């Protein structure tokens, strides 16, 4: 290859890379030929976009196949320049430019190293003669190339006048990078650091470039197929988050603080994001992505426990239990000061709520795009630091997280490219719903009007949650069906604490029961009857524990009493089963909204839009079934919870659910079928229907109907009532004390960490990072193995 100026490449410095690549792929170049190798980083001032444009994928692969020694030398030389820059402290402009150029070049090349299994070990080998002692094993510099690279990046991220503000008093003496305490150079005030350094445009740009390279180093995980084997840890992350990295603590703190302190609205001037370029946002995005990747740690198989975090332990005892080897996870689990929790929660809530901000001027407020990374970060915070989880649930601040999540779920329900976002939102709500305080907080009135295309209602945050879940189930796309179990489990978990459901929410729950209890739906797949069991458990919990305030729900149950009678009299003979399935073949209408008066949506709302044609999405591994995803806990009379052994059942309802869940389809698609035809298709049998019909927990509801229906009918006849408000008034003052069966124990299904969800989070997180890094497109068109890239 030759550049377009045949006489002097220096006249068109950007073309020098093209010339060199052609040369590198055709003939070997000695490692000692510094004049040649320096051309890649010393003579040019290219942007990262230039490097990606001028070094095509085909050229990198050609060098890798035809001149592997040249590619190895190029990588080694680039790392050597970064190490030298870190050693010297990058005091001159030329050194800074060399470091940035090497960083960009490695960001471009590394994915092509990772995609080839033969090359994957290259960075973990030592380069002969790399140390000062000419390759002597005792020489401290004779490290694997990967370790040298990671340590150099860590040093460069705290390099005075390059990535951090210098503290020196005079211009005479330059600070020695080895003698500085990087904890004094944390990038932003927040957790463990009170001083907020003066913002610096160039420092932010340089940090962003180095974090991009760091993220690329970690991305080796993308080129390995999904595996639940926890020993298959990412060696790059493992080393970077180990005690070998002397900057681990200030870097973790810098990343966390820079994300949580970011305010995209700034001074609130309309259209300010169009007038001024926000150099901080790319850094915050990159910091969030690096942070969640370093926190990719499977606690379910961890032998070293994180901080206990239970209510009985004191905040940060003098002798802490040993934390995990990953220092970032360790530091995260040890945060304990209330002011730090407040800073983190306020920051995450502010950023998650940003896309919901409404102004009268269209597009006048800046909207961030990295909410998926924030959701993963919030999940990690709650999962690794139980004290943080309890802090979140201690006040109504948890609702500042709930409302944005419900907004995202509602907004993404029709878009197949955002199915991962739907899953993580539901996972977070499942985690929160396992705690009693979450159910209690949901009783706070919902007054903020976020623009959502859901019916207008007056009620609580619990009503909002139920209405959004109903919308997801009735108008989401087909691929959301595996989430139905999870959505209903969340409602079951909070139901014993819901003091007063609105009529809109009560009707939504009854509508779901009506839809899920049709015979064609119940008999069509092996697990559909689960959904009916979950809904009946919701009704039982509210009737037994919150009857007094829930006249709307009781009235809705009385109005729809035929649904419960039909369930009690469900046919079990083969002929009726066949008839029901025949009805299904006539393509029944999908579940749809039945009450037309609820058609009015909230002001400013727009219906959920499907994915734009051609949108890229990444595939996800299957998530575990609800039985693997949760463990059952029983709430004692004093409000404490105790875990139940899987086989110990505390009530007929729980026994029936345990029996049903144990032999039905999990989310991973594994089926243990009751009966199969010759074609392998599952066929419902009378015995199968009887096995779960006999366990339907209808006793409490039937007793309620038996007592209240005659009373309501009598009032209507005696007073000639047609107005439901009078009936509701009667129900509000009614009581069922002594008339209902003995209350069953409250059972909560709490999320439990497992390797299946750890793997799901890994594929989801890297899928998000892959799709979000489009400028430059770091991993596009490389042979990733962790997920598949599909066009919608």
Short mmCIF file of C-alpha atoms in Angstrom, two decimals, residues 49-358:
data_model
loop_
_atom_site.label_atom_id
_atom_site.label_comp_id
_atom_site.label_asym_id
_atom_site.label_seq_id
_atom_site.Cartn_x
_atom_site.Cartn_y
_atom_site.Cartn_z
CA UNK A 49 -11.53 8.21 15.26
CA UNK A 50 -8.63 8.75 12.80
CA UNK A 51 -6.86 5.64 14.05
CA UNK A 52 -10.01 3.54 13.55
CA UNK A 53 -10.57 4.98 10.08
CA UNK A 54 -6.97 4.60 8.92
CA UNK A 55 -6.26 1.15 10.36
CA UNK A 56 -8.92 -1.13 8.84
CA UNK A 57 -9.85 -4.49 10.35
CA UNK A 58 -8.61 -6.36 7.27
CA UNK A 59 -5.15 -4.81 7.67
CA UNK A 60 -4.87 -5.82 11.34
CA UNK A 61 -5.92 -9.39 10.55
CA UNK A 62 -3.47 -9.49 7.63
CA UNK A 63 -0.57 -8.51 9.91
CA UNK A 64 -1.75 -11.03 12.51
CA UNK A 65 -1.75 -13.86 9.97
CA UNK A 66 1.16 -12.95 7.70
CA UNK A 67 3.62 -11.12 10.00
CA UNK A 68 2.83 -12.20 13.58
CA UNK A 69 6.28 -11.12 14.80
CA UNK A 70 5.62 -7.56 13.59
CA UNK A 71 2.26 -7.41 15.39
CA UNK A 72 3.87 -8.73 18.56
CA UNK A 73 6.62 -6.12 18.30
CA UNK A 74 4.11 -3.33 17.68
CA UNK A 75 2.09 -4.29 20.78
CA UNK A 76 5.21 -4.63 22.91
CA UNK A 77 6.61 -1.31 21.70
CA UNK A 78 3.32 0.51 22.33
CA UNK A 79 3.11 -0.92 25.86
CA UNK A 80 6.76 0.04 26.42
CA UNK A 81 5.95 3.65 25.48
CA UNK A 82 3.05 3.69 27.95
CA UNK A 83 5.30 2.28 30.69
CA UNK A 84 7.95 4.93 29.91
CA UNK A 85 5.30 7.65 30.00
CA UNK A 86 4.11 6.41 33.40
CA UNK A 87 7.69 6.25 34.68
CA UNK A 88 8.59 9.77 33.54
CA UNK A 89 5.28 11.38 34.54
CA UNK A 90 4.54 12.75 31.04
CA UNK A 91 5.93 16.20 31.72
CA UNK A 92 6.39 17.28 28.09
CA UNK A 93 3.64 17.74 25.53
CA UNK A 94 5.41 15.28 23.22
CA UNK A 95 5.33 12.53 25.90
CA UNK A 96 1.61 13.14 26.46
CA UNK A 97 0.96 12.88 22.73
CA UNK A 98 2.94 9.61 22.47
CA UNK A 99 0.97 8.11 25.39
CA UNK A 100 -2.36 9.07 23.81
CA UNK A 101 -1.35 7.74 20.38
CA UNK A 102 -0.18 4.42 21.84
CA UNK A 103 -3.38 4.20 23.86
CA UNK A 104 -5.51 4.71 20.74
CA UNK A 105 -3.50 2.23 18.71
CA UNK A 106 -3.81 -0.49 21.38
CA UNK A 107 -7.55 0.20 21.71
CA UNK A 108 -7.79 -0.48 17.97
CA UNK A 109 -5.63 -3.63 17.94
CA UNK A 110 -6.55 -5.49 21.16
CA UNK A 111 -9.96 -6.86 20.03
CA UNK A 112 -8.21 -8.57 17.09
CA UNK A 113 -5.70 -10.13 19.49
CA UNK A 114 -8.54 -11.45 21.66
CA UNK A 115 -10.61 -12.89 18.80
CA UNK A 116 -7.83 -15.32 17.83
CA UNK A 117 -7.41 -18.15 20.41
CA UNK A 118 -3.76 -18.57 19.39
CA UNK A 119 -3.02 -14.94 20.31
CA UNK A 120 -5.02 -14.74 23.53
CA UNK A 121 -2.10 -15.75 25.74
CA UNK A 122 0.29 -13.29 24.09
CA UNK A 123 -0.22 -10.47 26.60
CA UNK A 124 0.26 -12.91 29.48
CA UNK A 125 3.72 -13.90 28.32
CA UNK A 126 6.89 -12.03 29.19
CA UNK A 127 8.78 -10.42 26.35
CA UNK A 128 12.46 -11.53 26.24
CA UNK A 129 14.71 -8.67 27.24
CA UNK A 130 11.81 -6.53 28.41
CA UNK A 131 13.37 -5.93 31.83
CA UNK A 132 16.32 -3.71 32.50
CA UNK A 133 18.40 -6.77 33.30
CA UNK A 134 18.00 -8.18 29.82
CA UNK A 135 15.30 -10.67 30.72
CA UNK A 136 16.67 -11.75 34.11
CA UNK A 137 13.86 -13.48 36.02
CA UNK A 138 14.64 -11.52 39.16
CA UNK A 139 14.23 -8.24 37.35
CA UNK A 140 11.01 -6.66 38.65
CA UNK A 141 10.19 -5.35 35.19
CA UNK A 142 10.06 -8.81 33.63
CA UNK A 143 6.29 -9.00 34.06
CA UNK A 144 3.72 -10.33 31.62
CA UNK A 145 2.91 -7.65 29.07
CA UNK A 146 -0.70 -7.43 30.33
CA UNK A 147 0.43 -6.59 33.87
CA UNK A 148 2.87 -3.93 32.64
CA UNK A 149 0.11 -2.39 30.53
CA UNK A 150 -2.48 -2.36 33.35
CA UNK A 151 -0.07 -0.89 35.90
CA UNK A 152 1.03 1.78 33.41
CA UNK A 153 -2.62 2.77 32.75
CA UNK A 154 -3.27 2.95 36.52
CA UNK A 155 -0.21 5.20 37.00
CA UNK A 156 -1.17 7.40 34.05
CA UNK A 157 -4.69 7.92 35.47
CA UNK A 158 -3.04 9.78 38.39
CA UNK A 159 -0.39 11.64 36.45
CA UNK A 160 -0.13 15.34 37.53
CA UNK A 161 -0.84 17.82 34.73
CA UNK A 162 -1.94 14.98 32.46
CA UNK A 163 -4.98 13.39 34.12
CA UNK A 164 -5.05 15.15 37.53
CA UNK A 165 -4.40 18.67 38.78
CA UNK A 166 -0.83 19.15 39.98
CA UNK A 167 -0.37 20.01 43.66
CA UNK A 168 3.10 21.48 43.31
CA UNK A 169 3.54 25.02 44.55
CA UNK A 170 6.18 26.24 42.09
CA UNK A 171 6.90 25.47 38.48
CA UNK A 172 10.51 24.57 39.23
CA UNK A 173 10.13 21.03 40.49
CA UNK A 174 8.03 18.39 38.81
CA UNK A 175 6.23 15.91 41.00
CA UNK A 176 7.67 12.41 41.08
CA UNK A 177 4.87 10.06 40.06
CA UNK A 178 6.25 7.33 42.35
CA UNK A 179 6.27 9.47 45.46
CA UNK A 180 2.79 10.99 45.16
CA UNK A 181 -0.08 9.62 47.21
CA UNK A 182 -2.78 9.08 44.59
CA UNK A 183 -5.51 9.16 47.31
CA UNK A 184 -4.91 12.93 47.36
CA UNK A 185 -5.67 13.09 43.63
CA UNK A 186 -9.13 11.46 43.60
CA UNK A 187 -11.02 12.94 40.67
CA UNK A 188 -14.19 14.11 42.39
CA UNK A 189 -15.61 14.77 45.86
CA UNK A 190 -17.94 12.15 47.32
CA UNK A 191 -17.26 8.85 49.03
CA UNK A 192 -14.15 9.17 51.20
CA UNK A 193 -13.03 12.44 49.61
CA UNK A 194 -14.28 15.93 50.46
CA UNK A 195 -12.32 18.11 48.04
CA UNK A 196 -13.76 18.75 44.58
CA UNK A 197 -10.90 19.53 42.15
CA UNK A 198 -11.28 22.27 39.57
CA UNK A 199 -12.75 20.76 36.35
CA UNK A 200 -10.22 20.52 33.54
CA UNK A 201 -11.26 19.82 29.98
CA UNK A 202 -7.96 18.21 28.90
CA UNK A 203 -7.69 16.03 31.99
CA UNK A 204 -11.20 14.67 31.38
CA UNK A 205 -10.38 13.91 27.73
CA UNK A 206 -7.15 12.12 28.68
CA UNK A 207 -8.88 10.09 31.39
CA UNK A 208 -11.57 9.08 28.90
CA UNK A 209 -8.96 7.84 26.40
CA UNK A 210 -7.16 5.76 29.07
CA UNK A 211 -10.41 4.33 30.46
CA UNK A 212 -11.39 3.36 26.91
CA UNK A 213 -8.14 1.41 26.62
CA UNK A 214 -8.71 -0.15 30.05
CA UNK A 215 -12.21 -1.25 29.05
CA UNK A 216 -10.77 -2.74 25.84
CA UNK A 217 -8.24 -4.71 27.92
CA UNK A 218 -11.08 -6.11 30.04
CA UNK A 219 -13.11 -7.05 26.95
CA UNK A 220 -11.29 -10.35 26.46
CA UNK A 221 -14.43 -11.74 28.19
CA UNK A 222 -16.42 -10.99 25.00
CA UNK A 223 -14.39 -13.51 23.02
CA UNK A 224 -15.10 -16.50 25.28
CA UNK A 225 -18.41 -18.41 25.05
CA UNK A 226 -20.79 -18.07 28.02
CA UNK A 227 -19.90 -20.38 30.88
CA UNK A 228 -21.29 -20.64 34.41
CA UNK A 229 -17.90 -21.84 35.62
CA UNK A 230 -16.89 -19.22 38.19
CA UNK A 231 -13.24 -20.24 37.94
CA UNK A 232 -13.32 -18.76 34.46
CA UNK A 233 -12.55 -15.29 35.87
CA UNK A 234 -11.31 -12.43 33.68
CA UNK A 235 -7.50 -12.33 34.28
CA UNK A 236 -7.29 -8.65 33.27
CA UNK A 237 -9.92 -7.60 35.82
CA UNK A 238 -8.47 -9.99 38.41
CA UNK A 239 -5.02 -8.42 38.22
CA UNK A 240 -6.20 -4.82 37.96
CA UNK A 241 -8.41 -5.19 41.07
CA UNK A 242 -5.71 -6.94 43.10
CA UNK A 243 -3.24 -5.60 45.66
CA UNK A 244 -0.67 -5.37 42.84
CA UNK A 245 -2.42 -2.17 41.75
CA UNK A 246 -1.36 0.49 44.24
CA UNK A 247 -4.00 2.88 42.85
CA UNK A 248 -6.93 0.48 43.36
CA UNK A 249 -8.60 2.45 46.16
CA UNK A 250 -8.30 5.99 44.71
CA UNK A 251 -9.30 4.68 41.28
CA UNK A 252 -12.40 2.88 42.60
CA UNK A 253 -13.34 6.03 44.55
CA UNK A 254 -12.70 8.27 41.53
CA UNK A 255 -14.88 6.17 39.24
CA UNK A 256 -17.73 5.94 41.76
CA UNK A 257 -17.64 9.64 42.64
CA UNK A 258 -17.35 10.89 39.06
CA UNK A 259 -20.51 8.92 38.18
CA UNK A 260 -22.57 9.80 41.26
CA UNK A 261 -21.59 13.51 41.29
CA UNK A 262 -22.48 14.09 37.62
CA UNK A 263 -25.38 16.46 36.98
CA UNK A 264 -26.28 16.57 33.27
CA UNK A 265 -28.73 19.45 33.74
CA UNK A 266 -26.03 21.73 35.11
CA UNK A 267 -27.37 25.20 35.84
CA UNK A 268 -30.66 24.37 34.20
CA UNK A 269 -30.28 26.77 31.27
CA UNK A 270 -32.57 25.52 28.46
CA UNK A 271 -30.67 24.06 25.51
CA UNK A 272 -27.34 24.41 27.38
CA UNK A 273 -26.26 21.02 25.96
CA UNK A 274 -26.62 22.43 22.45
CA UNK A 275 -24.58 25.54 23.26
CA UNK A 276 -21.69 23.95 25.15
CA UNK A 277 -20.07 20.58 24.57
CA UNK A 278 -20.23 18.51 27.75
CA UNK A 279 -16.77 16.96 28.05
CA UNK A 280 -17.70 15.37 31.37
CA UNK A 281 -20.45 13.06 30.02
CA UNK A 282 -18.16 10.80 27.89
CA UNK A 283 -15.90 10.41 30.95
CA UNK A 284 -18.88 9.54 33.20
CA UNK A 285 -20.12 6.95 30.67
CA UNK A 286 -16.67 5.39 30.39
CA UNK A 287 -16.26 5.43 34.20
CA UNK A 288 -19.64 3.71 34.69
CA UNK A 289 -18.72 1.00 32.17
CA UNK A 290 -15.29 0.35 33.70
CA UNK A 291 -16.84 0.29 37.17
CA UNK A 292 -19.49 -2.34 36.38
CA UNK A 293 -16.94 -4.53 34.57
CA UNK A 294 -14.56 -4.48 37.54
CA UNK A 295 -17.51 -5.41 39.80
CA UNK A 296 -18.33 -8.51 37.71
CA UNK A 297 -17.98 -10.98 40.55
CA UNK A 298 -20.01 -14.11 41.33
CA UNK A 299 -20.86 -14.01 45.04
CA UNK A 300 -22.85 -17.27 44.95
CA UNK A 301 -19.67 -19.36 44.66
CA UNK A 302 -17.37 -17.04 46.59
CA UNK A 303 -15.50 -18.73 49.40
CA UNK A 304 -14.57 -15.44 51.05
CA UNK A 305 -17.63 -13.62 52.38
CA UNK A 306 -18.33 -9.94 51.88
CA UNK A 307 -19.29 -7.72 54.80
CA UNK A 308 -22.26 -9.27 56.57
CA UNK A 309 -24.53 -6.27 56.39
CA UNK A 310 -27.38 -7.82 58.37
CA UNK A 311 -29.31 -5.74 60.87
CA UNK A 312 -27.58 -7.45 63.80
CA UNK A 313 -24.04 -6.45 62.78
CA UNK A 314 -22.63 -3.05 63.62
CA UNK A 315 -21.61 -0.81 60.75
CA UNK A 316 -18.01 -1.68 59.98
CA UNK A 317 -16.89 -3.60 63.05
CA UNK A 318 -13.29 -3.18 64.19
CA UNK A 319 -12.41 -6.59 62.79
CA UNK A 320 -14.00 -6.97 59.39
CA UNK A 321 -14.46 -10.40 57.86
CA UNK A 322 -12.08 -11.00 54.98
CA UNK A 323 -13.48 -9.60 51.76
CA UNK A 324 -13.16 -11.00 48.26
CA UNK A 325 -9.83 -10.87 46.41
CA UNK A 326 -11.35 -8.31 44.02
CA UNK A 327 -10.53 -5.04 45.81
CA UNK A 328 -13.23 -3.08 43.96
CA UNK A 329 -15.92 -5.50 45.23
CA UNK A 330 -14.27 -5.41 48.64
CA UNK A 331 -14.29 -1.60 48.82
CA UNK A 332 -17.88 -1.45 47.60
CA UNK A 333 -19.02 -3.92 50.25
CA UNK A 334 -17.29 -1.91 53.01
CA UNK A 335 -18.88 1.50 52.37
CA UNK A 336 -20.91 2.18 55.51
CA UNK A 337 -21.27 5.89 56.30
CA UNK A 338 -24.80 7.25 55.91
CA UNK A 339 -23.56 10.39 54.12
CA UNK A 340 -21.77 8.18 51.55
CA UNK A 341 -24.93 6.12 51.01
CA UNK A 342 -26.93 9.34 50.62
CA UNK A 343 -24.45 10.70 48.05
CA UNK A 344 -24.56 7.47 46.01
CA UNK A 345 -28.35 7.07 46.15
CA UNK A 346 -29.05 10.72 45.28
CA UNK A 347 -26.59 10.56 42.39
CA UNK A 348 -27.97 7.33 40.90
CA UNK A 349 -31.59 8.50 41.38
CA UNK A 350 -30.82 11.88 39.76
CA UNK A 351 -29.27 10.23 36.69
CA UNK A 352 -31.96 7.54 36.35
CA UNK A 353 -34.67 10.22 36.58
CA UNK A 354 -32.99 12.42 33.98
CA UNK A 355 -34.75 10.94 30.90
CA UNK A 356 -38.11 11.50 32.67
CA UNK A 357 -37.58 15.24 33.10
CA UNK A 358 -40.33 17.15 31.31
#
